XYZ file of C-alpha atoms in Angstrom:
732
model
C 85.522 -155.277 60.398
C 87.659 -157.131 58.069
C 91.525 -157.278 58.391
C 91.518 -155.031 54.923
C 89.122 -152.655 56.305
C 91.511 -149.658 56.069
C 91.432 -150.019 52.330
C 88.482 -152.122 51.154
C 89.359 -151.977 47.563
C 93.065 -153.355 48.143
C 91.790 -157.035 48.929
C 88.423 -158.700 48.537
C 86.518 -158.507 51.784
C 86.161 -161.761 53.619
C 82.584 -161.299 54.534
C 79.652 -161.703 52.420
C 77.635 -158.824 54.166
C 78.497 -155.696 52.288
C 79.525 -152.425 54.010
C 76.399 -150.696 55.203
C 76.018 -147.231 53.593
C 75.904 -145.009 56.540
C 74.670 -141.984 54.624
C 71.519 -143.889 53.551
C 71.183 -144.965 57.111
C 71.272 -141.270 58.183
C 68.701 -140.296 55.935
C 66.519 -143.252 57.087
C 67.037 -142.293 60.630
C 65.318 -138.773 59.957
C 62.145 -140.046 58.213
C 60.364 -140.193 61.592
C 58.581 -142.956 63.436
C 57.520 -146.269 62.077
C 54.473 -148.394 62.914
C 54.435 -149.876 66.527
C 55.061 -153.362 65.444
C 58.035 -152.792 63.059
C 61.573 -152.016 63.647
C 62.941 -148.714 62.175
C 64.757 -149.686 59.098
C 67.796 -147.830 60.175
C 68.427 -150.697 62.763
C 67.297 -153.457 60.587
C 70.868 -154.423 59.754
C 71.757 -154.483 63.479
C 68.771 -156.761 64.300
C 69.853 -158.990 61.346
C 73.302 -159.522 62.617
C 72.182 -159.878 66.271
C 69.649 -162.569 65.436
C 72.488 -164.392 63.600
C 74.170 -164.981 66.883
C 71.342 -164.771 69.255
C 67.963 -166.295 67.278
C 65.776 -165.741 70.464
C 66.992 -162.291 71.207
C 64.301 -159.721 72.198
C 64.551 -156.786 69.960
C 61.944 -154.600 71.667
C 64.728 -153.075 73.878
C 66.723 -152.160 70.905
C 63.892 -150.472 69.295
C 63.356 -148.336 72.573
C 67.174 -147.375 72.517
C 67.215 -146.515 69.190
C 64.186 -144.092 69.332
C 65.710 -142.506 72.387
C 69.148 -142.421 70.777
C 67.734 -140.869 67.369
C 65.528 -138.201 69.166
C 68.202 -137.141 71.446
C 70.871 -136.698 68.734
C 68.421 -135.465 66.202
C 69.892 -132.236 64.553
C 73.382 -133.192 65.442
C 75.847 -133.702 62.648
C 79.491 -135.341 62.642
C 82.316 -133.727 60.806
C 81.866 -136.055 58.096
C 78.391 -134.443 57.310
C 76.498 -137.525 58.410
C 73.658 -137.398 60.910
C 75.287 -138.276 64.342
C 72.839 -141.223 64.801
C 75.017 -142.946 62.092
C 77.695 -143.143 64.498
C 75.933 -145.087 67.636
C 74.154 -147.230 64.831
C 77.664 -148.116 63.320
C 79.248 -148.965 66.641
C 76.339 -151.133 67.589
C 76.417 -152.844 64.131
C 80.344 -153.726 64.755
C 79.204 -155.280 68.075
C 76.294 -157.321 66.700
C 78.650 -158.783 64.186
C 80.887 -159.772 66.815
C 78.169 -161.557 68.599
C 77.510 -159.015 71.415
C 74.483 -159.726 73.654
C 71.402 -157.543 73.718
C 72.357 -155.397 76.782
C 75.785 -154.297 75.223
C 74.015 -153.322 72.035
C 71.541 -151.212 74.079
C 74.317 -149.600 75.756
C 76.198 -148.945 72.506
C 73.294 -147.268 70.878
C 73.036 -145.010 73.883
C 76.734 -144.672 74.520
C 76.894 -140.933 73.518
C 73.563 -139.658 74.832
C 74.558 -138.626 78.275
C 77.901 -137.081 76.892
C 76.258 -135.180 73.987
C 72.645 -134.584 74.832
C 70.228 -133.790 77.360
C 69.573 -137.238 78.588
C 70.733 -138.127 81.990
C 72.186 -141.384 83.504
C 69.280 -141.620 85.693
C 66.918 -141.609 82.655
C 69.196 -144.343 81.196
C 68.837 -146.242 84.372
C 65.003 -145.904 84.856
C 64.190 -146.764 81.257
C 66.840 -149.519 80.539
C 68.005 -150.947 84.018
C 71.103 -150.457 86.055
C 73.239 -152.640 83.678
C 72.697 -150.483 80.641
C 73.313 -147.327 83.041
C 76.759 -148.725 84.437
C 77.676 -149.449 80.737
C 76.872 -146.032 79.319
C 78.442 -144.297 82.388
C 81.742 -146.415 81.940
C 82.323 -144.822 78.403
C 81.150 -141.497 78.987
C 84.001 -138.972 78.825
C 85.002 -136.613 81.740
C 84.400 -132.810 80.950
C 87.692 -130.996 80.011
C 86.175 -128.048 81.711
C 86.406 -130.080 85.109
C 89.714 -131.724 84.293
C 91.614 -129.557 81.901
C 94.609 -131.490 80.417
C 94.024 -134.490 82.774
C 90.596 -135.258 81.066
C 91.931 -137.904 78.675
C 94.076 -139.904 81.215
C 91.497 -139.688 83.875
C 88.671 -140.912 81.284
C 90.803 -143.755 80.472
C 91.320 -144.407 84.105
C 87.460 -144.054 84.760
C 86.885 -146.608 81.987
C 89.303 -149.188 83.012
C 88.092 -149.170 86.601
C 84.445 -149.575 85.061
C 85.881 -152.317 82.893
C 87.218 -154.209 86.088
C 83.613 -154.736 87.106
C 82.234 -155.315 83.482
C 84.415 -155.754 80.483
C 81.476 -154.961 78.275
C 82.644 -151.246 78.924
C 85.925 -151.610 77.006
C 84.017 -153.584 74.109
C 81.958 -150.632 73.486
C 84.950 -148.157 73.538
C 86.844 -150.299 71.240
C 83.985 -150.516 68.821
C 83.458 -146.535 69.201
C 87.196 -146.102 68.457
C 87.127 -148.296 65.433
C 84.414 -146.346 63.630
C 85.787 -142.996 64.711
C 89.170 -144.410 63.026
C 87.286 -145.364 60.087
C 85.994 -141.827 59.617
C 89.127 -140.007 60.913
C 90.283 -138.648 57.468
C 87.891 -135.530 57.998
C 90.133 -134.455 60.933
C 93.043 -132.136 60.625
C 96.565 -134.126 60.122
C 97.807 -133.246 63.318
C 94.465 -134.419 65.270
C 94.460 -137.677 63.099
C 98.104 -138.302 64.071
C 97.292 -137.677 68.124
C 94.247 -140.098 68.103
C 96.158 -142.776 66.172
C 99.007 -142.683 68.519
C 96.712 -143.026 71.735
C 94.877 -145.763 69.734
C 98.378 -147.545 68.996
C 99.464 -147.250 72.604
C 96.390 -147.889 74.607
C 93.367 -149.140 72.632
C 95.130 -151.708 70.380
C 97.093 -153.410 73.332
C 93.612 -153.403 75.208
C 92.009 -155.208 72.315
C 94.859 -157.665 72.192
C 94.559 -158.300 76.087
C 90.775 -158.810 75.667
C 91.179 -161.238 72.843
C 89.172 -158.905 70.268
C 91.545 -159.849 67.114
C 88.702 -158.540 64.617
C 89.031 -155.097 66.014
C 92.671 -155.087 66.748
C 93.761 -156.104 63.401
C 91.683 -153.241 61.532
C 92.609 -150.638 64.165
C 96.267 -151.704 63.582
C 95.925 -151.194 59.811
C 94.214 -147.851 60.347
C 96.697 -146.563 62.607
C 99.402 -147.702 59.943
C 98.002 -145.737 57.264
C 97.970 -142.594 59.415
C 101.429 -142.909 61.199
C 103.448 -144.603 58.387
C 101.693 -143.568 54.929
C 104.872 -144.538 53.089
C 105.226 -147.969 54.593
C 101.485 -148.525 54.246
C 101.312 -147.693 50.547
C 104.360 -150.056 49.788
C 102.641 -152.850 51.742
C 99.424 -152.090 49.821
C 101.085 -152.347 46.527
C 102.963 -155.548 47.624
C 99.408 -157.150 48.487
C 98.021 -155.902 45.393
C 100.764 -157.338 43.205
C 100.339 -160.847 45.028
C 96.584 -161.002 44.145
C 97.109 -161.756 40.462
C 98.320 -165.136 39.106
C 98.305 -168.517 40.482
C 98.064 -168.615 44.400
C 100.407 -171.379 45.968
C 98.102 -171.401 49.042
C 95.214 -172.412 46.909
C 97.058 -175.607 45.686
C 98.388 -176.573 49.331
C 94.493 -175.953 50.753
C 93.346 -178.406 48.206
C 95.849 -180.791 49.197
C 95.088 -180.419 52.964
C 91.290 -180.843 52.185
C 91.920 -184.068 50.333
C 94.103 -185.395 53.292
C 91.675 -184.629 55.777
C 88.835 -186.084 53.956
C 90.712 -189.479 53.201
C 91.405 -189.589 56.951
C 87.705 -189.287 57.756
C 88.104 -185.996 59.472
C 85.267 -183.320 58.766
C 86.982 -179.921 58.292
C 86.647 -176.527 56.669
C 89.816 -175.492 55.257
C 89.975 -171.567 54.318
C 92.622 -169.216 53.066
C 92.912 -166.368 55.559
C 94.676 -163.335 54.170
C 97.085 -161.493 56.363
C 96.104 -157.908 57.054
C 98.529 -154.983 56.263
C 100.458 -154.775 59.414
C 100.932 -158.577 59.603
C 102.574 -158.605 56.083
C 104.486 -155.748 57.079
C 106.064 -157.333 60.102
C 106.795 -160.767 58.058
C 108.556 -158.419 55.574
C 110.453 -156.692 58.392
C 111.559 -160.124 59.746
C 112.344 -162.174 56.664
C 113.425 -159.364 54.338
C 111.930 -160.950 51.162
C 108.297 -162.106 51.161
C 107.521 -165.527 49.895
C 104.308 -166.039 47.867
C 102.680 -167.903 50.608
C 103.402 -165.113 53.192
C 100.300 -163.245 52.256
C 97.859 -165.520 53.872
C 97.611 -168.469 56.271
C 95.528 -171.707 56.027
C 92.902 -171.894 58.667
C 91.318 -175.387 59.526
C 88.131 -175.390 61.541
C 86.882 -178.681 63.050
C 84.240 -179.631 65.526
C 85.926 -180.862 68.747
C 89.247 -180.096 70.742
C 90.500 -183.524 70.040
C 89.947 -183.340 66.255
C 92.727 -180.677 66.171
C 95.300 -182.919 67.330
C 94.088 -185.596 64.742
C 94.268 -182.805 61.931
C 97.916 -181.887 63.295
C 98.988 -185.627 63.216
C 97.418 -185.918 59.580
C 99.233 -182.792 58.263
C 102.662 -183.796 59.967
C 102.414 -187.168 58.296
C 101.461 -186.240 54.904
C 103.458 -183.074 54.606
C 106.910 -182.103 55.676
C 106.384 -180.061 59.019
C 108.572 -177.068 60.007
C 109.033 -178.063 63.402
C 110.273 -174.804 64.790
C 106.955 -173.175 63.834
C 104.793 -175.529 66.017
C 103.027 -174.018 68.843
C 100.266 -175.361 71.173
C 98.020 -172.621 72.398
C 95.217 -175.172 73.200
C 97.113 -177.005 76.022
C 98.482 -173.516 76.957
C 95.965 -170.651 76.037
C 97.275 -167.209 75.743
C 96.330 -164.893 78.551
C 93.694 -163.274 76.232
C 91.719 -166.427 75.818
C 93.057 -167.351 72.399
C 93.400 -171.003 71.664
C 94.691 -172.678 68.501
C 97.392 -175.037 67.072
C 99.997 -173.222 64.895
C 102.240 -175.124 62.470
C 103.812 -174.758 59.269
C 104.179 -177.454 56.551
C 106.123 -177.746 52.999
C 103.644 -178.031 50.064
C 104.245 -178.879 46.346
C 107.292 -177.233 44.945
C 108.693 -176.421 48.485
C 106.263 -173.671 49.144
C 105.762 -173.239 53.196
C 102.478 -172.641 54.318
C 101.520 -171.525 57.990
C 98.550 -173.452 59.252
C 96.012 -172.739 62.170
C 94.090 -175.442 63.395
C 91.113 -174.612 65.796
C 87.400 -175.472 66.547
C 84.652 -173.218 65.622
C 84.018 -172.158 69.154
C 87.745 -171.132 69.446
C 87.567 -169.307 66.184
C 84.765 -167.196 67.397
C 86.655 -166.542 70.564
C 89.824 -165.516 68.807
C 87.913 -163.345 66.781
C 85.704 -161.616 69.325
C 87.354 -162.363 72.587
C 85.344 -161.309 75.748
C 82.657 -160.235 73.432
C 82.249 -163.819 72.379
C 81.382 -164.699 76.139
C 78.031 -163.335 75.616
C 76.706 -161.841 79.035
C 79.018 -163.187 81.477
C 77.048 -161.842 84.163
C 73.823 -163.578 83.251
C 74.018 -165.861 86.337
C 74.514 -162.711 88.768
C 77.589 -160.808 89.544
C 80.905 -162.675 88.815
C 82.147 -164.229 91.997
C 84.909 -161.953 93.672
C 88.365 -163.371 92.864
C 90.700 -164.150 96.021
C 93.917 -163.704 93.875
C 94.590 -161.360 91.025
C 96.217 -164.114 89.230
C 93.371 -166.625 88.337
C 92.870 -165.387 84.707
C 91.439 -168.598 83.517
C 88.912 -168.992 86.576
C 87.238 -165.687 85.556
C 88.278 -164.651 81.707
C 86.236 -161.460 82.468
C 88.633 -160.234 85.106
C 92.030 -161.360 83.792
C 95.094 -161.180 86.028
C 96.635 -158.339 83.863
C 93.450 -156.269 84.463
C 93.532 -156.779 88.227
C 97.128 -155.892 88.418
C 96.334 -152.770 86.300
C 93.596 -151.615 88.639
C 95.791 -152.333 91.724
C 98.570 -150.036 90.671
C 96.539 -147.089 89.242
C 95.255 -146.583 92.713
C 98.861 -145.672 93.631
C 99.425 -143.497 90.600
C 97.424 -140.516 91.611
C 99.167 -138.062 89.422
C 97.390 -138.225 85.857
C 100.604 -137.680 84.201
C 102.247 -140.773 86.050
C 99.129 -142.951 85.347
C 99.350 -142.076 81.547
C 102.987 -142.705 81.070
C 102.763 -145.874 83.218
C 99.683 -147.234 81.446
C 101.439 -146.977 78.170
C 104.520 -148.665 79.296
C 102.380 -151.455 81.021
C 100.477 -151.934 77.943
C 103.477 -152.253 75.798
C 104.376 -155.544 77.315
C 102.414 -157.707 75.097
C 103.334 -161.301 76.623
C 102.578 -162.794 79.859
C 104.035 -165.707 81.859
C 102.500 -167.615 84.685
C 104.771 -168.683 87.737
C 103.752 -170.850 90.613
C 103.787 -170.139 94.204
C 104.713 -172.676 96.894
C 101.001 -172.821 97.821
C 100.046 -174.027 94.427
C 98.546 -170.742 93.247
C 99.745 -168.891 90.416
C 101.081 -165.333 89.604
C 100.476 -163.845 86.211
C 103.362 -161.576 85.294
C 104.773 -159.847 82.028
C 107.505 -161.624 80.208
C 110.848 -160.322 81.590
C 109.514 -160.047 85.082
C 111.880 -160.725 87.841
C 111.514 -161.927 91.534
C 111.151 -158.353 92.564
C 107.992 -158.160 90.511
C 106.758 -161.649 91.963
C 107.443 -160.202 95.474
C 105.133 -157.147 94.799
C 102.552 -159.062 93.141
C 102.246 -161.588 95.922
C 103.034 -159.424 99.049
C 102.072 -155.986 98.140
C 104.031 -153.443 100.316
C 105.217 -156.274 102.704
C 107.662 -157.064 99.793
C 109.769 -154.155 100.957
C 111.279 -156.592 103.409
C 111.910 -159.234 100.807
C 115.623 -160.425 100.883
C 115.835 -163.187 98.175
C 113.935 -166.049 96.709
C 114.027 -169.650 95.697
C 113.342 -170.295 92.052
C 112.502 -174.099 91.491
C 114.051 -174.964 94.783
C 117.337 -172.934 94.178
C 118.292 -169.870 96.066
C 118.366 -166.671 93.779
C 118.756 -163.209 93.738
C 115.649 -160.854 93.614
C 117.227 -159.660 90.262
C 116.472 -163.134 88.645
C 114.458 -163.075 85.741
C 111.521 -165.578 85.770
C 110.405 -168.071 83.073
C 106.868 -169.371 82.222
C 106.200 -172.111 84.698
C 108.759 -171.257 87.312
C 108.010 -172.048 91.023
C 108.799 -169.124 93.234
C 109.256 -168.762 97.091
C 109.793 -165.238 98.124
C 111.838 -164.887 101.573
C 110.946 -161.858 103.900
C 113.097 -160.649 106.424
C 111.880 -160.516 110.041
C 112.411 -156.793 110.315
C 109.371 -155.008 109.094
C 111.253 -151.919 108.994
C 113.504 -153.242 105.933
C 113.034 -151.437 102.730
C 113.992 -151.776 99.151
C 117.363 -150.880 97.544
C 117.326 -148.115 94.684
C 118.723 -151.061 92.381
C 115.552 -152.861 92.583
C 114.134 -150.329 90.181
C 116.640 -151.665 87.531
C 114.746 -155.126 87.809
C 111.183 -154.174 88.465
C 109.011 -154.586 85.184
C 105.494 -154.388 86.727
C 104.121 -150.705 87.572
C 102.969 -151.984 90.857
C 106.440 -152.846 91.939
C 107.994 -149.707 90.446
C 105.507 -147.512 92.010
C 105.641 -149.185 95.486
C 109.578 -148.975 95.208
C 109.706 -145.415 94.359
C 107.221 -144.542 97.016
C 109.152 -145.982 99.786
C 112.469 -144.348 98.538
C 110.786 -140.985 98.242
C 109.566 -141.443 101.929
C 112.875 -142.634 103.169
C 115.659 -140.385 101.279
C 118.223 -141.627 103.635
C 118.038 -145.286 102.082
C 119.806 -143.959 98.881
C 123.090 -143.653 101.085
C 122.634 -145.953 104.212
C 120.456 -148.789 104.617
C 119.842 -149.371 100.736
C 123.441 -149.266 99.814
C 124.513 -152.555 101.061
C 126.104 -155.375 99.218
C 123.099 -155.579 96.934
C 124.545 -152.678 95.321
C 127.102 -154.763 93.700
C 124.794 -157.522 93.030
C 122.001 -155.303 91.417
C 119.532 -157.032 93.521
C 118.863 -158.082 97.184
C 121.382 -160.929 98.504
C 120.784 -164.451 98.349
C 119.908 -165.653 101.881
C 121.592 -168.794 103.395
C 119.456 -169.463 106.414
C 120.618 -171.440 109.445
C 119.396 -175.049 109.406
C 116.064 -175.169 110.516
C 115.713 -171.590 110.056
C 114.715 -171.431 106.361
C 111.227 -170.305 105.034
C 108.521 -171.038 107.534
C 105.001 -170.537 107.272
C 105.200 -166.975 105.995
C 108.566 -167.572 103.927
C 110.436 -165.445 106.308
C 114.111 -165.350 107.330
C 116.422 -162.990 108.954
C 117.579 -159.415 107.639
C 119.816 -159.495 104.538
C 123.299 -157.845 104.877
C 123.103 -154.317 104.156
C 119.509 -154.174 105.208
C 118.472 -152.305 108.525
C 119.061 -154.139 111.741
C 116.218 -154.833 114.039
C 115.570 -152.067 116.484
C 115.790 -152.517 120.187
C 113.376 -150.771 122.396
C 115.519 -150.290 125.370
C 116.411 -146.764 126.290
C 118.612 -144.887 128.775
C 118.060 -141.546 130.299
C 120.940 -139.869 128.348
C 119.250 -141.254 125.042
C 118.110 -144.213 122.908
C 120.014 -147.361 122.842
C 120.226 -150.311 120.478
C 122.438 -153.421 120.900
C 124.520 -151.557 123.476
C 124.846 -148.152 121.898
C 123.768 -144.899 123.536
C 122.834 -141.939 121.474
C 123.045 -138.736 123.575
C 120.291 -136.078 123.498
C 117.501 -138.209 122.243
C 115.097 -140.894 123.279
C 114.111 -142.056 119.762
C 114.434 -145.541 118.447
C 117.813 -146.514 117.662
C 119.419 -149.310 115.356
C 122.600 -150.344 113.888
C 123.382 -149.247 110.197
C 123.273 -152.371 108.115
C 125.783 -150.569 105.472
C 128.674 -150.876 107.880
C 127.490 -152.966 110.783
C 129.317 -151.421 113.835
C 130.611 -153.370 116.607
C 132.577 -152.635 119.755
C 135.121 -150.853 119.805
C 134.544 -149.034 116.641
C 133.949 -145.449 116.918
C 130.440 -144.528 116.036
C 128.088 -141.633 115.306
C 124.287 -141.429 114.996
C 122.292 -140.129 111.868
C 118.744 -139.080 112.482
C 116.481 -140.206 109.850
C 112.984 -139.521 108.655
C 110.413 -140.072 111.692
C 113.171 -139.296 114.412
C 114.779 -142.657 114.667
C 118.596 -142.782 114.670
C 120.701 -144.905 112.801
C 124.338 -145.802 114.259
C 126.956 -145.940 111.809
C 130.887 -146.432 112.011
C 132.633 -142.898 112.171
C 134.415 -143.706 108.730
C 131.180 -144.871 107.059
C 130.883 -143.088 103.519
C 127.254 -142.930 104.492
C 128.142 -140.275 107.323
C 130.046 -138.213 104.733
C 127.244 -138.002 102.516
C 124.855 -136.883 105.300
C 127.264 -134.190 106.229
C 127.444 -133.050 102.577
C 123.534 -132.529 102.407
C 123.722 -130.707 105.703
C 122.530 -133.350 108.032
C 124.911 -133.431 111.075
C 125.782 -136.521 112.860
C 124.913 -136.894 116.644
C 127.191 -138.228 119.342
C 127.088 -141.972 120.063
C 129.060 -144.337 122.292
C 129.065 -148.046 123.232
C 127.221 -148.287 126.728
C 130.462 -149.401 128.459
C 133.331 -147.424 126.932
C 135.607 -147.876 129.758
C 135.336 -151.775 129.190
C 135.621 -151.529 125.506
C 131.893 -151.701 124.924
C 129.206 -154.250 125.519
C 130.749 -157.548 124.339
C 127.443 -159.268 124.225
C 126.315 -160.890 121.021
C 126.685 -158.718 118.088
C 125.863 -158.825 114.186
C 128.385 -157.892 111.556
C 128.971 -158.077 107.937
C 132.263 -159.453 106.275
C 133.235 -159.310 102.809
C 135.562 -162.352 101.819
C 137.647 -161.837 98.637
C 138.708 -165.064 96.907
C 139.783 -166.980 93.773
C 137.134 -169.201 92.423
C 137.424 -172.876 93.210
C 135.311 -175.879 94.161
C 134.099 -176.251 97.675
C 134.956 -172.748 98.388
C 131.667 -171.918 99.785
C 131.460 -175.174 102.021
C 135.025 -174.509 103.428
C 134.276 -170.892 104.309
C 131.027 -171.936 106.058
C 132.802 -174.469 107.842
C 135.438 -171.941 109.083
C 132.560 -169.301 110.063
C 130.882 -172.374 112.086
C 134.112 -173.314 113.774
C 134.289 -169.732 115.190
C 130.939 -170.156 116.653
C 129.341 -167.498 114.293
C 125.950 -167.942 112.810
C 125.171 -167.164 109.318
C 122.121 -164.735 109.184
C 122.320 -164.326 105.403
C 124.865 -164.220 102.583
C 125.498 -163.161 98.894
C 127.900 -164.805 96.353
C 128.357 -162.709 93.577
C 128.939 -164.037 89.953
C 132.675 -164.866 89.354
C 134.516 -162.204 87.526
C 138.042 -162.904 86.121
C 138.230 -166.049 88.333
C 137.759 -163.989 91.356
C 134.715 -164.293 93.677
C 133.137 -161.956 96.355
C 131.327 -163.528 99.379
C 129.207 -161.144 101.565
C 128.214 -162.632 104.995
C 125.901 -161.133 107.730
C 127.116 -163.107 110.870
C 125.829 -163.109 114.429
C 128.608 -163.499 116.887
C 128.408 -164.517 120.580
C 130.884 -162.061 121.590
C 132.347 -159.103 119.534
C 135.785 -159.819 120.958
C 135.766 -162.912 118.801
C 135.610 -160.836 115.548
C 139.414 -160.673 114.898
C 139.886 -164.434 115.305
C 136.933 -165.131 112.980
C 138.506 -162.803 110.255
C 141.803 -164.580 110.642
C 140.202 -168.140 110.299
C 138.328 -166.913 106.934
C 141.558 -165.653 105.682
C 143.362 -168.966 106.154
C 140.726 -170.748 103.803
C 142.562 -171.735 100.599
C 141.801 -169.329 97.873
C 140.670 -166.434 100.079
C 143.057 -163.554 100.005
C 141.322 -160.675 101.940
C 138.301 -160.380 104.604
C 137.267 -157.116 105.308
C 134.237 -155.478 107.396
C 131.574 -154.166 104.837
C 132.170 -150.501 104.139
C 129.802 -149.959 101.128
C 130.007 -146.560 99.213
C 127.088 -144.155 99.942
C 124.966 -143.835 96.680
C 125.084 -140.530 95.075
C 122.021 -138.353 94.121
């Protein structure tokens, strides 16, 4: 359990209780029953550790669980040569030392009985209750006979789903993996490496997210020793070399104790050695280690307010390193961690890192969710209305809710396994605010695309932009902790995401949803999806008409390049939309957003999935692409060809190329308004070599007014060209 457990001889252990001799326990476990009023000697250490945290705990159920586990596993041996019962005993002792409550310890003693013996889940439930049954079921592996190569990923999926209802499932799994890693040296090297990699990629990130630092740090060191033995031995030698001679941290710790005592603050000041991986990381970051880099000072006090009092005294009496200050009390980490971090300069210029926290904070920092005791003691946790309320229910944090949501869409085991590892690799989170005051928890680096799918699910397919802190922004905008985000959705629910969205999606939920939509709509790669947003690497920034922004559902009109609303009107000769007739079909018809045809453009139709028809200008690159893949266009015409087409109101997308200057956007907007055109939405791309591209989707009262509008826009100072949108078809 110590941070140095990967090599107990390298650094003195931090805990007074000696490591348990599992071989001796194994022999004791086989001695047979004991008197009815006595606990078996084999679990006396578990009982001692448990009573240290829970003095009034009823140990009778542990006695019964041990008897069932011992009798069930009797005759089974581990590869290390120890009786198998030593494994559940060791796992239970790990959890008992962390402060787990009785139900968790009971399930821990029984966690392998259903998997490896004749005991059934029903028997566990009958003898120990439904809670214990659920926990044992949650950590029981799926059979390779039934699942083949998918057994491991599907077992983890099962555990994660069970953890969503009871975090104690993962607590048992982490303790189980820790003991297995401690005894992994009996395995073949290739199997050691495989198990260590899974531990590194999945179990260690889960331990971090659940805040169980005591397990995480030891697992990291054990994995380090297996996957990078040279780096491990080098680090071990550095730590061993630093243990001799005078310790500068001891001198600083003494000065800190004196300072706090004189200030009347009751505090415990400890030297907390860094574990191997921590030392290795510091060395890689700084190049050469300082004498004080092998440990940190830990100041433990009674009340939250005292933390800031200690901080004030340290910054007054010592020279603080301001860049090292972090306040995780006012803004706790998403894994429940709370502490003040600072660094001060001691005698002789030695710099010491200092952690300041209460005893309660320290217990949570070490044990995470295990320190919550039984979070379900007052009944089932209240269901959450939003997946982001991490601090409202720490047993169902936002990252876990998001994981459970996207795993439902990742039905393929390989996709689930790959996505899970990628998701867990994102080890920092941010919190952004919705306009209704609720929050969204997202991984660091998340964009507006991720926020859209986190808030709206599949409705986010119709998202066309966002406001971040009140300012219009593209969906590619990367969000920062504390940002306020308003997502803007198109009225046209048939709208879909652009392939470029995948470049900006960080969350699995967003990537899976986008990929699923694009797979179901292959035509989006070359028509509707390849609008002006392809150049912007995100959806366009909407510029709604006055009075038309937002609304109760944060909706506005479709973006340029997005699908246009389908019109239900039909004629006998075929489907129609906005004055277009497509021969030989009665299917729904809509105008393509990539080229926005208007009379008297020559047009053709493209049949898309589901039988609907999208009408393009004849020279649109999307038409050529459809021909290349064998999808022939169908004849289309404007309803009144003799008269030049129906010149009633139409929608068109224009691209204005200009030199950057102040008030350019205002002048272009004024020119458009003067021509009686309404701006539906617009994109302003970042300047490149003093040139700016503006893309507008406009609603005109009469298609005949289009040439005059384009002339008016060209006459704006700085504008050197205005063209109809003609976006290249995407390839592939």
